[in-house]
Tab-separated table of C-alpha atoms and ligand atoms in Angstrom:
chain	number	residue	atom	x	y	z
A	1184	UNK	CA	97.685	105.331	83.364
A	1185	UNK	CA	97.140	102.673	80.710
A	1186	UNK	CA	99.014	99.923	82.600
A	1187	UNK	CA	97.291	100.477	85.914
A	1188	UNK	CA	94.934	97.572	86.587
A	1189	UNK	CA	92.528	99.993	88.297
A	1190	UNK	CA	91.831	101.590	84.934
A	1191	UNK	CA	91.708	98.481	82.795
A	1192	UNK	CA	88.235	97.618	81.479
A	1193	UNK	CA	86.386	94.752	83.110
A	1194	UNK	CA	84.533	92.493	80.714
A	1195	UNK	CA	81.483	90.646	81.926
A	1196	UNK	CA	79.578	88.295	79.644
A	1197	UNK	CA	77.232	91.057	78.427
A	1198	UNK	CA	78.778	94.276	79.700
A	1199	UNK	CA	82.100	96.096	79.704
A	1200	UNK	CA	82.927	98.583	82.458
A	1201	UNK	CA	85.780	100.959	81.742
A	1202	UNK	CA	87.573	100.589	85.086
A	1203	UNK	CA	87.572	98.492	88.271
A	1204	UNK	CA	86.039	101.143	90.531
A	1205	UNK	CA	82.310	100.670	91.077
A	1206	UNK	CA	80.115	102.944	93.152
A	1207	UNK	CA	78.511	100.606	95.678
A	1208	UNK	CA	74.823	100.804	96.540
A	1209	UNK	CA	74.047	103.791	98.705
A	1210	UNK	CA	71.146	106.133	98.772
A	1211	UNK	CA	69.128	108.513	100.803
A	1212	UNK	CA	65.454	109.354	100.796
A	1213	UNK	CA	65.719	111.432	97.657
A	1214	UNK	CA	62.465	110.530	95.907
A	1215	UNK	CA	58.744	111.040	96.294
A	1216	UNK	CA	56.790	109.177	98.954
A	1217	UNK	CA	54.944	107.111	96.347
A	1218	UNK	CA	58.140	105.730	94.776
A	1219	UNK	CA	58.341	108.070	91.785
A	1220	UNK	CA	61.860	109.369	91.151
A	1221	UNK	CA	63.123	112.940	91.367
A	1222	UNK	CA	65.785	115.213	89.923
A	1223	UNK	CA	67.511	115.015	93.329
A	1224	UNK	CA	68.290	111.338	92.803
A	1225	UNK	CA	69.659	112.127	89.370
A	1226	UNK	CA	71.879	114.834	90.922
A	1227	UNK	CA	73.055	112.278	93.507
A	1228	UNK	CA	74.047	109.644	90.969
A	1229	UNK	CA	75.702	112.197	88.690
A	1230	UNK	CA	78.118	113.141	91.477
A	1231	UNK	CA	79.725	109.688	91.144
A	1232	UNK	CA	79.467	109.460	87.355
A	1233	UNK	CA	81.352	112.763	87.100
A	1234	UNK	CA	83.824	111.587	89.737
A	1235	UNK	CA	85.064	108.777	87.484
A	1236	UNK	CA	83.362	105.596	88.757
A	1237	UNK	CA	83.216	103.019	85.953
A	1238	UNK	CA	79.771	101.863	87.014
A	1239	UNK	CA	77.168	102.843	89.554
A	1240	UNK	CA	75.283	100.063	91.274
A	1241	UNK	CA	72.077	101.728	92.436
A	1242	UNK	CA	70.786	101.633	95.950
A	1243	UNK	CA	67.897	99.470	97.063
A	1244	UNK	CA	65.178	99.693	94.384
A	1245	UNK	CA	62.009	97.893	95.558
A	1246	UNK	CA	60.389	95.562	93.018
A	1247	UNK	CA	57.112	95.825	94.966
A	1248	UNK	CA	55.757	98.386	97.417
A	1249	UNK	CA	55.581	95.668	100.061
A	1250	UNK	CA	59.326	95.198	99.588
A	1251	UNK	CA	60.094	98.781	100.553
A	1252	UNK	CA	62.284	99.513	103.595
A	1253	UNK	CA	61.367	103.173	103.828
A	1254	UNK	CA	59.407	105.725	101.855
A	1255	UNK	CA	61.076	108.138	99.410
A	1256	UNK	CA	63.081	105.488	97.561
A	1257	UNK	CA	62.354	105.304	93.807
A	1258	UNK	CA	60.788	101.951	92.912
A	1259	UNK	CA	60.506	99.722	89.827
A	1260	UNK	CA	57.133	98.210	90.683
A	1261	UNK	CA	55.186	99.575	87.697
A	1262	UNK	CA	55.733	100.256	84.005
A	1263	UNK	CA	55.165	103.966	84.501
A	1264	UNK	CA	58.411	104.098	86.526
A	1265	UNK	CA	60.417	103.328	83.374
A	1266	UNK	CA	60.725	106.903	81.964
A	1267	UNK	CA	62.366	108.178	85.165
A	1268	UNK	CA	64.984	105.424	85.147
A	1269	UNK	CA	65.543	105.949	81.404
A	1270	UNK	CA	66.342	109.622	82.027
A	1271	UNK	CA	68.635	108.755	84.946
A	1272	UNK	CA	70.489	106.143	82.859
A	1273	UNK	CA	70.869	108.522	79.921
A	1274	UNK	CA	72.363	111.255	82.125
A	1275	UNK	CA	74.791	108.827	83.812
A	1276	UNK	CA	75.853	107.429	80.429
A	1277	UNK	CA	76.887	110.933	79.306
A	1278	UNK	CA	79.873	110.489	81.669
A	1279	UNK	CA	80.912	107.119	80.233
A	1280	UNK	CA	79.616	105.425	83.363
A	1281	UNK	CA	77.395	102.307	83.416
A	1282	UNK	CA	74.294	102.035	85.589
A	1283	UNK	CA	73.199	98.760	87.199
A	1284	UNK	CA	69.911	98.714	89.092
A	1285	UNK	CA	69.758	96.851	92.422
A	1286	UNK	CA	66.461	94.923	92.412
A	1287	UNK	CA	65.440	94.586	96.037
A	1288	UNK	CA	62.843	93.408	98.510
A	1289	UNK	CA	63.211	94.115	102.224
A	1290	UNK	CA	61.005	91.319	103.551
A	1291	UNK	CA	60.867	91.656	107.340
A	1292	UNK	CA	63.880	93.972	107.605
A	1293	UNK	CA	62.767	97.587	107.352
A	1294	UNK	CA	63.556	101.061	108.664
A	1295	UNK	CA	60.376	103.139	108.363
A	1296	UNK	CA	57.099	101.386	107.653
A	1297	UNK	CA	55.095	103.993	105.702
A	1298	UNK	CA	51.322	103.880	105.291
A	1299	UNK	CA	50.801	101.296	102.557
A	1300	UNK	CA	51.254	98.045	104.472
A	1301	UNK	CA	51.716	97.009	108.072
A	1302	UNK	CA	53.719	93.826	107.984
A	1303	UNK	CA	56.519	92.760	105.679
A	1304	UNK	CA	56.669	89.336	104.052
A	1305	UNK	CA	59.373	86.854	104.904
A	1306	UNK	CA	60.513	83.240	104.805
A	1307	UNK	CA	59.522	83.149	108.476
A	1308	UNK	CA	56.967	84.704	110.787
A	1309	UNK	CA	59.579	85.671	113.399
A	1310	UNK	CA	60.175	89.419	113.575
A	1311	UNK	CA	63.562	90.827	112.662
A	1312	UNK	CA	65.705	90.457	115.782
A	1313	UNK	CA	67.250	93.940	115.797
A	1314	UNK	CA	64.266	96.290	115.637
A	1315	UNK	CA	61.422	93.794	115.959
A	1316	UNK	CA	59.479	94.552	112.781
A	1317	UNK	CA	56.696	91.990	112.609
A	1318	UNK	CA	56.169	89.994	109.422
A	1319	UNK	CA	54.072	87.301	107.753
A	1320	UNK	CA	55.398	83.973	106.490
A	1321	UNK	CA	55.047	83.917	102.697
A	1322	UNK	CA	52.660	81.452	101.135
A	1323	UNK	CA	53.616	79.554	97.972
A	1324	UNK	CA	51.454	81.996	95.991
A	1325	UNK	CA	53.218	85.017	97.556
A	1326	UNK	CA	56.603	83.479	96.758
A	1327	UNK	CA	55.576	82.989	93.125
A	1328	UNK	CA	54.250	86.542	92.917
A	1329	UNK	CA	57.470	87.969	94.364
A	1330	UNK	CA	59.658	85.899	92.034
A	1331	UNK	CA	57.629	87.316	89.168
A	1332	UNK	CA	58.031	90.896	90.503
A	1333	UNK	CA	61.814	90.527	90.325
A	1334	UNK	CA	61.570	89.194	86.752
A	1335	UNK	CA	59.317	92.024	85.624
A	1336	UNK	CA	61.521	94.549	87.442
A	1337	UNK	CA	64.496	93.368	85.370
A	1338	UNK	CA	62.480	93.650	82.179
A	1339	UNK	CA	61.608	97.254	83.119
A	1340	UNK	CA	65.267	98.046	83.851
A	1341	UNK	CA	66.168	96.744	80.419
A	1342	UNK	CA	63.410	98.772	78.768
A	1343	UNK	CA	64.802	101.836	80.567
A	1344	UNK	CA	68.108	101.306	78.753
A	1345	UNK	CA	70.050	100.486	81.923
A	1346	UNK	CA	73.160	98.326	81.714
A	1347	UNK	CA	72.107	95.492	83.966
A	1348	UNK	CA	70.590	94.505	87.272
A	1349	UNK	CA	71.892	93.304	90.597
A	1350	UNK	CA	69.871	91.159	92.979
A	1351	UNK	CA	70.125	92.345	96.560
A	1352	UNK	CA	70.810	88.939	98.025
A	1353	UNK	CA	72.816	90.256	100.986
A	1354	UNK	CA	72.625	91.919	104.393
A	1355	UNK	CA	69.420	90.413	105.769
A	1356	UNK	CA	66.855	91.510	103.196
A	1357	UNK	CA	64.288	89.099	101.739
A	1358	UNK	CA	66.677	86.938	99.679
A	1359	UNK	CA	68.973	86.521	102.734
A	1360	UNK	CA	65.892	85.646	104.781
A	1361	UNK	CA	65.515	82.607	102.511
A	1362	UNK	CA	69.240	81.791	102.163
A	1363	UNK	CA	70.262	82.050	105.807
A	1364	UNK	CA	70.126	79.013	108.082
A	1365	UNK	CA	69.829	81.493	110.988
A	1366	UNK	CA	66.559	82.931	109.641
A	1367	UNK	CA	64.776	80.467	107.349
A	1368	UNK	CA	62.677	78.091	109.483
A	1369	UNK	CA	60.410	76.776	106.717
A	1370	UNK	CA	59.468	73.148	106.387
A	1371	UNK	CA	58.438	73.244	102.712
A	1372	UNK	CA	60.629	73.089	99.599
A	1373	UNK	CA	61.972	76.610	100.321
A	1374	UNK	CA	63.449	75.699	103.710
A	1375	UNK	CA	65.742	73.156	105.329
A	1376	UNK	CA	68.727	72.069	103.225
A	1377	UNK	CA	70.873	74.707	101.489
A	1378	UNK	CA	69.523	73.674	98.101
A	1379	UNK	CA	65.991	74.414	99.317
A	1380	UNK	CA	66.969	77.726	100.916
A	1381	UNK	CA	68.587	78.786	97.623
A	1382	UNK	CA	65.490	77.835	95.590
A	1383	UNK	CA	63.861	81.287	95.905
A	1384	UNK	CA	67.009	83.023	94.580
A	1385	UNK	CA	67.496	80.513	91.765
A	1386	UNK	CA	63.842	80.921	90.715
A	1387	UNK	CA	64.330	84.712	90.664
A	1388	UNK	CA	67.360	84.340	88.380
A	1389	UNK	CA	65.330	82.089	86.072
A	1390	UNK	CA	62.434	84.578	86.048
A	1391	UNK	CA	64.832	87.395	85.134
A	1392	UNK	CA	66.332	85.358	82.326
A	1393	UNK	CA	62.903	84.614	80.873
A	1394	UNK	CA	61.587	88.216	81.260
A	1395	UNK	CA	64.721	90.206	80.389
A	1396	UNK	CA	66.686	87.772	78.227
A	1397	UNK	CA	69.945	85.874	78.613
A	1398	UNK	CA	72.010	88.761	77.269
A	1399	UNK	CA	71.132	91.288	79.997
A	1400	UNK	CA	73.821	91.709	82.673
A	1401	UNK	CA	72.784	90.133	85.979
A	1402	UNK	CA	74.895	90.088	89.126
A	1403	UNK	CA	74.078	89.032	92.688
A	1404	UNK	CA	75.186	90.794	95.866
A	1405	UNK	CA	75.559	88.153	98.536
A	1406	UNK	CA	76.689	87.943	102.145
A	1407	UNK	CA	79.606	85.532	101.993
A	1408	UNK	CA	79.391	84.798	105.725
A	1409	UNK	CA	76.319	85.534	107.845
A	1410	UNK	CA	78.176	86.344	111.107
A	1411	UNK	CA	74.772	86.133	112.799
A	1412	UNK	CA	76.262	85.872	116.282
A	1413	UNK	CA	78.036	89.234	115.996
A	1414	UNK	CA	75.128	90.961	117.760
A	1415	UNK	CA	72.984	87.893	118.553
A	1416	UNK	CA	75.326	85.563	120.483
A	1417	UNK	CA	72.550	83.217	121.602
A	1418	UNK	CA	71.395	82.446	118.042
A	1419	UNK	CA	72.900	80.124	115.415
A	1420	UNK	CA	75.872	81.288	113.336
A	1421	UNK	CA	74.056	81.307	109.994
A	1422	UNK	CA	75.621	80.530	106.619
A	1423	UNK	CA	79.353	79.900	106.284
A	1424	UNK	CA	81.481	80.945	103.340
A	1425	UNK	CA	81.446	77.299	102.219
A	1426	UNK	CA	77.627	77.441	102.017
A	1427	UNK	CA	77.877	80.643	99.989
A	1428	UNK	CA	80.462	79.188	97.617
A	1429	UNK	CA	78.005	76.416	96.819
A	1430	UNK	CA	75.225	78.966	96.246
A	1431	UNK	CA	77.523	80.970	93.939
A	1432	UNK	CA	78.272	77.828	91.925
A	1433	UNK	CA	74.547	77.256	91.460
A	1434	UNK	CA	74.109	80.907	90.493
A	1435	UNK	CA	76.833	80.650	87.886
A	1436	UNK	CA	75.214	77.496	86.512
A	1437	UNK	CA	71.872	79.284	86.035
A	1438	UNK	CA	73.481	82.198	84.214
A	1439	UNK	CA	74.495	84.858	86.763
A	1440	UNK	CA	77.247	87.077	85.312
A	1441	UNK	CA	79.050	88.300	88.459
A	1442	UNK	CA	79.111	88.031	92.238
A	1443	UNK	CA	79.304	91.100	94.501
A	1444	UNK	CA	80.691	90.016	97.868
A	1445	UNK	CA	79.339	91.536	101.078
A	1446	UNK	CA	78.787	90.182	104.584
A	1447	UNK	CA	76.372	89.884	107.499
A	1448	UNK	CA	72.778	88.639	107.728
A	1449	UNK	CA	71.327	91.897	109.057
A	1450	UNK	CA	71.865	95.597	108.479
A	1451	UNK	CA	73.591	97.407	109.929
A	1452	UNK	CA	76.137	94.856	111.103
A	1453	UNK	CA	79.479	95.455	112.829
A	1454	UNK	CA	81.222	94.215	109.668
A	1455	UNK	CA	78.979	96.122	107.231
A	1456	UNK	CA	79.430	99.027	106.852
A	1457	UNK	CA	82.585	98.349	108.844
A	1458	UNK	CA	83.544	101.188	111.151
A	1459	UNK	CA	82.300	102.896	114.289
A	1460	UNK	CA	78.802	102.868	115.713
A	1461	UNK	CA	78.240	106.594	116.443
A	1462	UNK	CA	75.900	106.333	119.452
A	1463	UNK	CA	75.349	110.070	120.029
A	1464	UNK	CA	74.552	110.706	116.384
A	1465	UNK	CA	72.275	107.638	116.244
A	1466	UNK	CA	70.252	108.916	119.195
A	1467	UNK	CA	69.330	112.003	117.139
A	1468	UNK	CA	67.553	109.905	114.500
A	1469	UNK	CA	66.705	106.475	115.924
A	1470	UNK	CA	63.734	107.955	117.816
A	1471	UNK	CA	61.930	107.962	114.448
A	1472	UNK	CA	61.747	104.163	114.653
A	1473	UNK	CA	60.482	103.845	118.232
A	1474	UNK	CA	56.852	103.331	117.251
A	1475	UNK	CA	57.637	100.812	114.505
A	1476	UNK	CA	59.435	97.764	115.873
A	1477	UNK	CA	58.758	95.869	119.096
A	1478	UNK	CA	62.449	96.237	120.138
A	1479	UNK	CA	63.138	99.815	119.079
A	1480	UNK	CA	62.112	101.562	122.311
A	1481	UNK	CA	64.260	99.084	124.266
A	1482	UNK	CA	67.199	99.723	121.904
A	1483	UNK	CA	66.781	103.477	122.150
A	1484	UNK	CA	66.761	103.447	125.954
A	1485	UNK	CA	69.715	101.058	126.029
A	1486	UNK	CA	71.761	103.330	123.745
A	1487	UNK	CA	70.752	106.412	125.712
A	1488	UNK	CA	71.856	104.981	129.058
A	1489	UNK	CA	75.599	105.737	129.121
A	1490	UNK	CA	76.631	102.204	130.073
A	1491	UNK	CA	74.339	100.559	127.500
A	1492	UNK	CA	75.841	102.652	124.712
A	1493	UNK	CA	79.371	101.804	125.883
A	1494	UNK	CA	78.634	98.073	126.071
A	1495	UNK	CA	77.049	98.131	122.636
A	1496	UNK	CA	80.026	99.877	121.026
A	1497	UNK	CA	82.425	97.468	122.728
A	1498	UNK	CA	80.452	94.530	121.304
A	1499	UNK	CA	80.293	96.224	117.894
A	1500	UNK	CA	84.045	96.878	117.731
A	1501	UNK	CA	84.913	93.386	118.948
A	1502	UNK	CA	82.673	91.747	116.331
A	1503	UNK	CA	84.111	93.964	113.580
A	1504	UNK	CA	87.769	93.231	114.309
A	1505	UNK	CA	90.788	95.321	113.332
A	1506	UNK	CA	90.604	95.324	109.535
A	1507	UNK	CA	88.218	97.722	107.822
A	1508	UNK	CA	89.676	98.320	104.372
A	1509	UNK	CA	89.253	95.052	102.474
A	1510	UNK	CA	87.337	93.359	105.307
A	1511	UNK	CA	85.623	90.988	102.842
A	1512	UNK	CA	88.701	90.108	100.801
A	1513	UNK	CA	89.416	86.706	102.398
A	1514	UNK	CA	85.841	85.583	101.577
A	1515	UNK	CA	85.921	87.199	98.132
A	1516	UNK	CA	89.119	85.320	97.358
A	1517	UNK	CA	87.562	81.970	98.282
A	1518	UNK	CA	84.549	82.704	96.105
A	1519	UNK	CA	86.725	83.864	93.201
A	1520	UNK	CA	88.688	80.619	93.371
A	1521	UNK	CA	85.417	78.670	93.068
A	1522	UNK	CA	83.611	80.416	90.201
A	1523	UNK	CA	84.680	81.670	86.796
A	1524	UNK	CA	82.511	84.802	86.617
A	1525	UNK	CA	84.035	88.111	87.824
A	1526	UNK	CA	83.920	88.902	91.542
A	1527	UNK	CA	83.411	92.419	92.919
A	1528	UNK	CA	84.366	93.009	96.565
A	1529	UNK	CA	82.877	95.689	98.807
A	1530	UNK	CA	84.046	96.899	102.226
A	1531	UNK	CA	86.162	99.901	103.164
A	1532	UNK	CA	88.146	100.395	99.951
A	1533	UNK	CA	89.728	103.815	99.512
A	1534	UNK	CA	93.451	103.260	98.931
A	1535	UNK	CA	94.636	102.727	95.345
A	1536	UNK	CA	97.516	100.422	96.320
A	1537	UNK	CA	95.239	98.231	98.467
A	1538	UNK	CA	92.741	97.877	95.618
A	1539	UNK	CA	95.508	97.199	93.106
A	1540	UNK	CA	96.957	94.439	95.315
A	1541	UNK	CA	93.502	92.913	95.835
A	1542	UNK	CA	92.975	92.652	92.079
A	1543	UNK	CA	96.467	91.621	91.000
A	1544	UNK	CA	96.704	89.211	93.950
A	1545	UNK	CA	93.619	87.355	92.721
A	1546	UNK	CA	91.129	88.193	95.480
A	1547	UNK	CA	88.666	90.034	93.224
A	1548	UNK	CA	88.283	91.587	89.771
A	1549	UNK	CA	86.927	94.951	90.898
A	1550	UNK	CA	85.901	96.769	94.057
A	1551	UNK	CA	82.782	98.687	94.962
A	1552	UNK	CA	82.932	101.736	97.216
A	1553	UNK	CA	80.108	103.468	99.063
A	1554	UNK	CA	81.171	105.697	102.004
A	1555	UNK	CA	84.614	106.569	100.581
A	1556	UNK	CA	82.864	107.967	97.506
A	1557	UNK	CA	80.313	109.819	99.623
A	1558	UNK	CA	83.280	111.454	101.364
A	1559	UNK	CA	85.212	112.016	98.103
A	1560	UNK	CA	82.932	111.836	95.073
A	1561	UNK	CA	85.922	112.129	92.713
A	1562	UNK	CA	88.148	109.464	94.292
A	1563	UNK	CA	88.588	107.561	90.980
A	1564	UNK	CA	89.830	110.773	89.377
A	1565	UNK	CA	92.256	111.320	92.274
A	1566	UNK	CA	93.577	107.760	91.767
A	1567	UNK	CA	93.993	108.488	88.049
A	1568	UNK	CA	96.083	111.542	88.980
A	1569	UNK	CA	98.387	109.238	90.940
A	1570	UNK	CA	97.152	109.803	94.506
A	1571	UNK	CA	97.116	106.696	96.680
A	1572	UNK	CA	94.432	108.162	99.002
A	1573	UNK	CA	92.274	111.269	99.135
A	1574	UNK	CA	93.726	114.084	101.267
A	1575	UNK	CA	90.669	113.797	103.552
A	1576	UNK	CA	89.656	110.145	103.480
A	1577	UNK	CA	86.453	108.656	104.841
A	1578	UNK	CA	86.936	108.048	108.582
A	1579	UNK	CA	84.430	105.147	108.687
A	1580	UNK	CA	82.556	107.022	111.435
A	1581	UNK	CA	79.192	105.818	110.012
A	1582	UNK	CA	77.463	109.118	110.753
A	1583	UNK	CA	76.164	109.093	107.176
A	1584	UNK	CA	74.424	105.800	107.882
A	1585	UNK	CA	72.631	106.811	111.060
A	1586	UNK	CA	71.517	110.139	109.600
A	1587	UNK	CA	69.919	108.645	106.526
A	1588	UNK	CA	66.666	107.724	108.295
A	1589	UNK	CA	65.815	111.403	108.814
A	1590	UNK	CA	68.294	113.588	106.970
A	1591	UNK	CA	69.694	113.835	103.435
A	1592	UNK	CA	72.471	111.367	102.722
A	1593	UNK	CA	75.928	112.917	102.704
A	1594	UNK	CA	79.136	112.987	104.727
A	1595	UNK	CA	78.396	114.043	108.308
A	1596	UNK	CA	81.917	113.889	109.730
A	1597	UNK	CA	82.527	117.498	110.611
A	1598	UNK	CA	86.250	116.857	111.170
A	1599	UNK	CA	86.572	116.520	107.390
A	1600	UNK	CA	85.313	120.073	106.811
A	1601	UNK	CA	86.475	123.568	107.671
A	1602	UNK	CA	83.219	124.306	109.496
A	1603	UNK	CA	79.717	122.999	110.161
A	1604	UNK	CA	78.391	125.434	107.550
A	1605	UNK	CA	80.698	123.910	104.951
A	1606	UNK	CA	79.454	120.440	105.858
A	1607	UNK	CA	75.793	121.444	105.560
A	1608	UNK	CA	76.435	123.142	102.224
A	1609	UNK	CA	78.091	119.981	100.875
A	1610	UNK	CA	75.235	117.754	102.120
A	1611	UNK	CA	72.564	120.028	100.649
A	1612	UNK	CA	74.391	120.324	97.313
A	1613	UNK	CA	72.462	117.248	96.136
A	1614	UNK	CA	69.396	119.478	95.772
A	1615	UNK	CA	71.181	121.732	93.268
A	1616	UNK	CA	72.108	120.378	89.872
A	1617	UNK	CA	75.751	120.889	88.965
A	1618	UNK	CA	76.248	123.115	85.897
A	1619	UNK	CA	78.745	120.566	84.490
B	1703	LIG	C1	73.911	104.778	104.255
B	1703	LIG	C2	74.201	103.468	103.590
B	1703	LIG	C3	73.230	102.942	102.735
B	1703	LIG	C4	73.469	101.723	102.086
B	1703	LIG	N1	72.511	101.246	101.249
B	1703	LIG	C5	72.731	100.058	100.628
B	1703	LIG	C6	71.784	99.538	99.720
B	1703	LIG	O1	70.743	100.170	99.450
B	1703	LIG	N2	72.034	98.334	99.156
B	1703	LIG	C7	73.187	97.626	99.426
B	1703	LIG	O2	73.383	96.547	98.880
B	1703	LIG	N3	74.121	98.110	100.263
B	1703	LIG	C8	73.928	99.307	100.848
B	1703	LIG	N4	74.902	99.806	101.669
B	1703	LIG	C9	76.180	99.061	101.818
B	1703	LIG	C10	77.200	99.606	100.810
B	1703	LIG	O3	76.798	99.413	99.478
B	1703	LIG	C11	78.584	98.970	100.962
B	1703	LIG	O4	78.575	97.644	100.478
B	1703	LIG	C12	79.082	99.007	102.403
B	1703	LIG	O5	78.862	100.284	102.959
B	1703	LIG	C13	80.593	98.709	102.472
B	1703	LIG	O6	81.294	99.532	101.571
B	1703	LIG	P1	82.032	100.910	101.963
B	1703	LIG	O7	83.006	100.566	103.049
B	1703	LIG	O8	82.685	101.306	100.677
B	1703	LIG	O9	81.008	101.866	102.435
B	1703	LIG	C14	74.701	101.027	102.307
B	1703	LIG	C15	75.669	101.584	103.145
B	1703	LIG	C16	75.446	102.791	103.784
B	1703	LIG	C17	76.513	103.371	104.652
B	1704	LIG	S1	80.011	110.310	107.515
B	1704	LIG	FE1	81.616	110.711	106.006
B	1704	LIG	S2	83.532	110.063	106.986
B	1704	LIG	FE2	81.834	109.176	108.172
B	1704	LIG	S3	81.567	107.108	107.269
B	1704	LIG	FE3	80.132	108.479	106.220
B	1704	LIG	S4	81.233	109.199	104.406
B	1704	LIG	FE4	82.767	108.318	105.804
């Protein structure tokens, strides 16, 4: 389909991707406890490379152990991690797919603490409001050290032969904890006015440019609107899209090559990943977190009481709204109109005609897909065959998300399978390399 915009190459300043269909960041606990990578992660990423995605944007890759959100995620905190990522990149490249590493730091927002450190670092010393993970306010020296860790992480990604890096500046992790007016309560040069709150991110971009060069692809995933009051109605609203547009302009000025538009200043959030909150399924795994955060026992009991679960889902659905597919397009469009670098939008995409309209209508240059590709690994190939949607699309049930704390990542919506056995076999297939 040479004329189809979905399959036209996208040219960034230092990178060309062969189509407009990116695999968005998504990962399970596929690696070793200590952050070394495994063949299972390679199997996972190859599913999407084979399925026709033009580029894979990795899941959360911690630049420091203290930036980890749970164990069993491969890290980029040391030089001896490089060979694993080099092998992963090489295998993905064999399918004409690019690989962009998401450089990440969780700050105060975590899922499972692990044994290496007790408290996360943050812009603030207030615990995360959802689960109540306690944290320490970063000193100037800790900020400088973390900025450097991002820079060195990018240099390692480049040495591994990867195609670029993305900064995880969205969804409530450490960079959001600096950017967001709802979280950052500092009184030094990293807090207060927007320019100060953006200083940490800008310094990270500068560190990456000096460690990894100006010609290495660098994009930033950012929450266009914080929507802080979605689950926390008594708190401030957080950053507006106008704030984020200004941040994106600064990012472009310091040499960022693309913006990846997401939403929400915590994770999960009713608008990200947009869909249901599967209370019954969550109760099977959330118990793992009860001992970790000061609010998690309260949350667990609230969800388990019938009425609490019902109230929570009503609040969740109200805050999400009606639109799921393309939920971030209005914000992406405003950002695209304000910067000249390409804009990638995430959020519910799984219909070829919707994606085509988003690109040709000027809202974004490409889309990234997470759950729809977990449900249908070969969705780009189905689009290339002329299908507008997969025969069994993702239902946005979010069971994949709530399982990931304890169980292998995969599609857990049994209604999409012939039987439970078929579902389990598909989920466990990540442990068996494909012969192709
Ligand atoms: C289980 C799960 C894990 C995710 N992990 C990450 C992540 O590590 N980094 C990130 O930026 N986004 C992460 N996301 C968000 C997705 O990348 C994506 O932006 C979001 O789910 C909306 O896209 P979708 O509707 O195509 O799933 C995750 C989403 C899910 C469901
Ligand atoms: S469990 Fe499957 S159907 Fe449900 S949101 Fe995840 S990928 Fe989609």
